Amino acid sequence: MKRCKICILPETFPGISYNSEGICNFCLAYKGHEHLEREKQKYRERFENLVNKQRKNSRYDCLMVWSGGKDSTYTLYLLKKKYKLDVLTFTFDNGFISPITLKNIQNVADNLGVDHILFKPRFDIMKKIFIESGKHELYSKKTLERASTICTSCIALIKFIALKTALEKQVRFIAYGWSPGQAPITASVFKNNFNMLNQMQQVFRIPLLKIAGDSIDNYFIDNTELQEFDNFPYNVSPLAFLDYNEEKIYKSIRNLGWQNPEDTDTNSTNCLLNSYAISIHVKKYHYHPYVFELANLVREHYLTRDEALKKINSEINLQTLNFVRKKLFE
């Protein structure tokens, strides 16, 4: 399979093209490392100014959407230790969190001294959503470039339940542990607004309503209630504008009692379902659902090309894959 000579985007990726030297259009459009560093400084300063202005305006300074994986754990560590924020952590248990991850969450929460909410939705609803997300394209084709439909469905629920929690507690920031490859720098700090949230919510609610019925509305915000709010929180993705180094990340979080799960795939450090989602996506679309994120990380010098290729070419843990299939279909 042909791949870009600089990043790892394959010829099967939507909208891909190559010049005569085998370099893809995404790499050709990249503005360079110096431009990225200027942008990172701009958004870092914007975040720090907002933190200084908004700090202690509510009981908690920030709601951290915490998967228990390495990136979100490191983000939590930075918010707590570097920025001295009073953080409320929120974990969405989709029924497939690695047992090691659950232990990691307990260890890190205790060692950092943070309050933690574990939200576990009904598994019969999640099961229907994951099965149908594996069979059908529920959202726009654009979403397939960044994640599998299974992951997109899960993340949608996470985002809106987290938003409900932040609004109820009047928290000013919702933080995510997206890697720089997942979160573009221009979207790393932005304030939510009614029109955007209302439109986005319907994009996800309507397909999931058809799958799971009215019970799905427990996880979204009623439009009337949404209209009552006039001061929405900011969404922030700190790893997009802070230093990102996997070796440093692992060293920092291991000191907090975090251990690397052995039952997840090479692209996740928290979720067993990810292996199944990857296998479905690759079979349908002939490219890995993490390839866009990893290509960005290569392009921006966070990973080498060989390191990224290793992540997408590694074999899926068959024991984990069979466990997921059995839990979904038996």
PDB file of C-alpha atoms in Angstrom, residues 24-158:
ATOM      1  CA  CYS A  24       0.756  13.888   0.583  1.00  0.00           C
ATOM      2  CA  ASN A  25      -1.372  17.015   0.314  1.00  0.00           C
ATOM      3  CA  PHE A  26      -1.720  17.164   4.122  1.00  0.00           C
ATOM      4  CA  CYS A  27       2.044  17.400   4.591  1.00  0.00           C
ATOM      5  CA  LEU A  28       2.304  19.951   1.773  1.00  0.00           C
ATOM      6  CA  ALA A  29      -0.297  22.121   3.544  1.00  0.00           C
ATOM      7  CA  TYR A  30       1.546  21.955   6.891  1.00  0.00           C
ATOM      8  CA  LYS A  31       2.898  25.407   7.757  1.00  0.00           C
ATOM      9  CA  GLY A  32       5.958  24.186   9.599  1.00  0.00           C
ATOM     10  CA  HIS A  33       7.331  23.772  13.093  1.00  0.00           C
ATOM     11  CA  GLU A  34       8.051  27.467  13.737  1.00  0.00           C
ATOM     12  CA  HIS A  35       4.456  28.420  12.900  1.00  0.00           C
ATOM     13  CA  LEU A  36       3.190  25.643  15.193  1.00  0.00           C
ATOM     14  CA  GLU A  37       5.357  26.857  18.075  1.00  0.00           C
ATOM     15  CA  ARG A  38       4.013  30.397  17.698  1.00  0.00           C
ATOM     16  CA  GLU A  39       0.461  29.064  17.718  1.00  0.00           C
ATOM     17  CA  LYS A  40       1.157  26.929  20.781  1.00  0.00           C
ATOM     18  CA  GLN A  41       2.485  29.951  22.640  1.00  0.00           C
ATOM     19  CA  LYS A  42      -0.571  32.004  21.662  1.00  0.00           C
ATOM     20  CA  TYR A  43      -3.057  29.403  22.891  1.00  0.00           C
ATOM     21  CA  ARG A  44      -1.013  28.613  26.001  1.00  0.00           C
ATOM     22  CA  GLU A  45      -1.088  32.287  26.960  1.00  0.00           C
ATOM     23  CA  ARG A  46      -4.795  32.474  26.223  1.00  0.00           C
ATOM     24  CA  PHE A  47      -5.467  29.479  28.456  1.00  0.00           C
ATOM     25  CA  GLU A  48      -3.299  30.816  31.284  1.00  0.00           C
ATOM     26  CA  ASN A  49      -4.967  34.231  31.123  1.00  0.00           C
ATOM     27  CA  LEU A  50      -8.396  32.607  31.296  1.00  0.00           C
ATOM     28  CA  VAL A  51      -7.346  30.411  34.216  1.00  0.00           C
ATOM     29  CA  ASN A  52      -6.100  33.407  36.173  1.00  0.00           C
ATOM     30  CA  LYS A  53      -9.322  35.273  35.459  1.00  0.00           C
ATOM     31  CA  GLN A  54     -11.764  32.418  36.123  1.00  0.00           C
ATOM     32  CA  ARG A  55     -10.002  30.670  39.012  1.00  0.00           C
ATOM     33  CA  LYS A  56     -12.229  30.159  42.088  1.00  0.00           C
ATOM     34  CA  ASN A  57     -15.321  31.529  40.350  1.00  0.00           C
ATOM     35  CA  SER A  58     -16.974  28.201  41.165  1.00  0.00           C
ATOM     36  CA  ARG A  59     -16.503  25.307  43.590  1.00  0.00           C
ATOM     37  CA  TYR A  60     -14.291  23.484  41.121  1.00  0.00           C
ATOM     38  CA  ASP A  61     -12.002  25.271  38.684  1.00  0.00           C
ATOM     39  CA  CYS A  62     -12.179  22.533  36.084  1.00  0.00           C
ATOM     40  CA  LEU A  63     -13.951  19.325  35.101  1.00  0.00           C
ATOM     41  CA  MET A  64     -11.399  16.852  33.717  1.00  0.00           C
ATOM     42  CA  VAL A  65     -12.841  14.263  31.337  1.00  0.00           C
ATOM     43  CA  TRP A  66     -10.610  11.422  32.474  1.00  0.00           C
ATOM     44  CA  SER A  67     -10.474   8.139  30.578  1.00  0.00           C
ATOM     45  CA  GLY A  68      -7.725   6.817  32.824  1.00  0.00           C
ATOM     46  CA  GLY A  69      -5.411   6.497  29.823  1.00  0.00           C
ATOM     47  CA  LYS A  70      -1.929   7.984  29.704  1.00  0.00           C
ATOM     48  CA  ASP A  71      -2.766  11.288  27.965  1.00  0.00           C
ATOM     49  CA  SER A  72      -5.774  12.207  30.076  1.00  0.00           C
ATOM     50  CA  THR A  73      -3.936  11.165  33.244  1.00  0.00           C
ATOM     51  CA  TYR A  74      -0.973  13.357  32.305  1.00  0.00           C
ATOM     52  CA  THR A  75      -3.334  16.238  31.506  1.00  0.00           C
ATOM     53  CA  LEU A  76      -4.902  15.865  34.954  1.00  0.00           C
ATOM     54  CA  TYR A  77      -1.428  15.846  36.493  1.00  0.00           C
ATOM     55  CA  LEU A  78      -0.548  19.129  34.735  1.00  0.00           C
ATOM     56  CA  LEU A  79      -3.819  20.829  35.698  1.00  0.00           C
ATOM     57  CA  LYS A  80      -3.351  19.856  39.320  1.00  0.00           C
ATOM     58  CA  LYS A  81       0.410  20.320  39.738  1.00  0.00           C
ATOM     59  CA  LYS A  82       1.424  22.936  37.143  1.00  0.00           C
ATOM     60  CA  TYR A  83      -1.682  25.127  37.267  1.00  0.00           C
ATOM     61  CA  LYS A  84      -2.796  24.386  40.849  1.00  0.00           C
ATOM     62  CA  LEU A  85      -6.431  23.963  39.828  1.00  0.00           C
ATOM     63  CA  ASP A  86      -9.142  22.406  41.947  1.00  0.00           C
ATOM     64  CA  VAL A  87     -10.181  19.650  39.545  1.00  0.00           C
ATOM     65  CA  LEU A  88     -13.277  17.462  39.555  1.00  0.00           C
ATOM     66  CA  THR A  89     -12.603  14.334  37.482  1.00  0.00           C
ATOM     67  CA  PHE A  90     -15.227  12.545  35.398  1.00  0.00           C
ATOM     68  CA  THR A  91     -14.911   9.022  33.971  1.00  0.00           C
ATOM     69  CA  PHE A  92     -17.403   7.401  31.601  1.00  0.00           C
ATOM     70  CA  ASP A  93     -17.478   3.622  32.047  1.00  0.00           C
ATOM     71  CA  ASN A  94     -18.679   2.201  28.729  1.00  0.00           C
ATOM     72  CA  GLY A  95     -18.506  -1.371  30.050  1.00  0.00           C
ATOM     73  CA  PHE A  96     -15.105  -2.038  28.486  1.00  0.00           C
ATOM     74  CA  ILE A  97     -12.626  -0.202  30.689  1.00  0.00           C
ATOM     75  CA  SER A  98      -9.554  -2.315  31.404  1.00  0.00           C
ATOM     76  CA  PRO A  99      -9.425  -3.541  35.040  1.00  0.00           C
ATOM     77  CA  ILE A 100      -5.915  -2.096  35.260  1.00  0.00           C
ATOM     78  CA  THR A 101      -7.294   1.278  34.175  1.00  0.00           C
ATOM     79  CA  LEU A 102      -9.886   1.240  36.949  1.00  0.00           C
ATOM     80  CA  LYS A 103      -7.098   0.531  39.418  1.00  0.00           C
ATOM     81  CA  ASN A 104      -5.000   3.316  37.852  1.00  0.00           C
ATOM     82  CA  ILE A 105      -7.859   5.770  38.292  1.00  0.00           C
ATOM     83  CA  GLN A 106      -8.191   4.917  41.965  1.00  0.00           C
ATOM     84  CA  ASN A 107      -4.428   5.185  42.566  1.00  0.00           C
ATOM     85  CA  VAL A 108      -3.975   8.475  40.708  1.00  0.00           C
ATOM     86  CA  ALA A 109      -7.082  10.095  42.208  1.00  0.00           C
ATOM     87  CA  ASP A 110      -5.833   9.255  45.693  1.00  0.00           C
ATOM     88  CA  ASN A 111      -2.277  10.394  45.024  1.00  0.00           C
ATOM     89  CA  LEU A 112      -3.319  13.670  43.396  1.00  0.00           C
ATOM     90  CA  GLY A 113      -6.121  14.337  45.859  1.00  0.00           C
ATOM     91  CA  VAL A 114      -9.008  14.914  43.436  1.00  0.00           C
ATOM     92  CA  ASP A 115     -12.741  14.280  43.663  1.00  0.00           C
ATOM     93  CA  HIS A 116     -13.917  11.747  41.113  1.00  0.00           C
ATOM     94  CA  ILE A 117     -17.214  10.836  39.447  1.00  0.00           C
ATOM     95  CA  LEU A 118     -17.545   7.444  37.728  1.00  0.00           C
ATOM     96  CA  PHE A 119     -20.579   7.408  35.429  1.00  0.00           C
ATOM     97  CA  LYS A 120     -21.686   3.984  34.226  1.00  0.00           C
ATOM     98  CA  PRO A 121     -24.652   4.000  31.826  1.00  0.00           C
ATOM     99  CA  ARG A 122     -26.968   1.036  31.316  1.00  0.00           C
ATOM    100  CA  PHE A 123     -25.057  -1.629  29.437  1.00  0.00           C
ATOM    101  CA  ASP A 124     -28.102  -2.772  27.443  1.00  0.00           C
ATOM    102  CA  ILE A 125     -28.177   0.701  25.872  1.00  0.00           C
ATOM    103  CA  MET A 126     -24.430   0.819  25.277  1.00  0.00           C
ATOM    104  CA  LYS A 127     -24.514  -2.657  23.761  1.00  0.00           C
ATOM    105  CA  LYS A 128     -27.142  -1.627  21.192  1.00  0.00           C
ATOM    106  CA  ILE A 129     -25.189   1.509  20.314  1.00  0.00           C
ATOM    107  CA  PHE A 130     -21.883  -0.299  19.846  1.00  0.00           C
ATOM    108  CA  ILE A 131     -23.382  -3.089  17.751  1.00  0.00           C
ATOM    109  CA  GLU A 132     -25.202  -0.688  15.418  1.00  0.00           C
ATOM    110  CA  SER A 133     -22.210   1.659  15.258  1.00  0.00           C
ATOM    111  CA  GLY A 134     -20.165  -1.269  14.027  1.00  0.00           C
ATOM    112  CA  LYS A 135     -22.677  -2.016  11.278  1.00  0.00           C
ATOM    113  CA  HIS A 136     -23.622   1.438   9.977  1.00  0.00           C
ATOM    114  CA  GLU A 137     -22.282   4.905   9.234  1.00  0.00           C
ATOM    115  CA  LEU A 138     -24.320   6.944  11.703  1.00  0.00           C
ATOM    116  CA  TYR A 139     -22.630  10.317  11.194  1.00  0.00           C
ATOM    117  CA  SER A 140     -20.956  12.311   8.439  1.00  0.00           C
ATOM    118  CA  LYS A 141     -18.156  10.712   6.437  1.00  0.00           C
ATOM    119  CA  LYS A 142     -15.819  13.387   7.809  1.00  0.00           C
ATOM    120  CA  THR A 143     -15.994  11.801  11.263  1.00  0.00           C
ATOM    121  CA  LEU A 144     -14.567   8.568   9.837  1.00  0.00           C
ATOM    122  CA  GLU A 145     -11.272  10.306   9.120  1.00  0.00           C
ATOM    123  CA  ARG A 146     -10.564  10.809  12.826  1.00  0.00           C
ATOM    124  CA  ALA A 147     -12.206   7.853  14.570  1.00  0.00           C
ATOM    125  CA  SER A 148     -14.304   4.752  14.114  1.00  0.00           C
ATOM    126  CA  THR A 149     -18.079   5.144  14.334  1.00  0.00           C
ATOM    127  CA  ILE A 150     -18.021   3.109  17.557  1.00  0.00           C
ATOM    128  CA  CYS A 151     -15.589   5.534  19.177  1.00  0.00           C
ATOM    129  CA  THR A 152     -17.475   8.559  17.826  1.00  0.00           C
ATOM    130  CA  SER A 153     -20.712   7.326  19.445  1.00  0.00           C
ATOM    131  CA  CYS A 154     -18.977   6.749  22.758  1.00  0.00           C
ATOM    132  CA  ILE A 155     -17.205  10.119  22.706  1.00  0.00           C
ATOM    133  CA  ALA A 156     -20.455  11.927  21.883  1.00  0.00           C
ATOM    134  CA  LEU A 157     -22.091  10.548  25.025  1.00  0.00           C
ATOM    135  CA  ILE A 158     -19.021  11.398  27.083  1.00  0.00           C
TER     136      ILE A 158
END
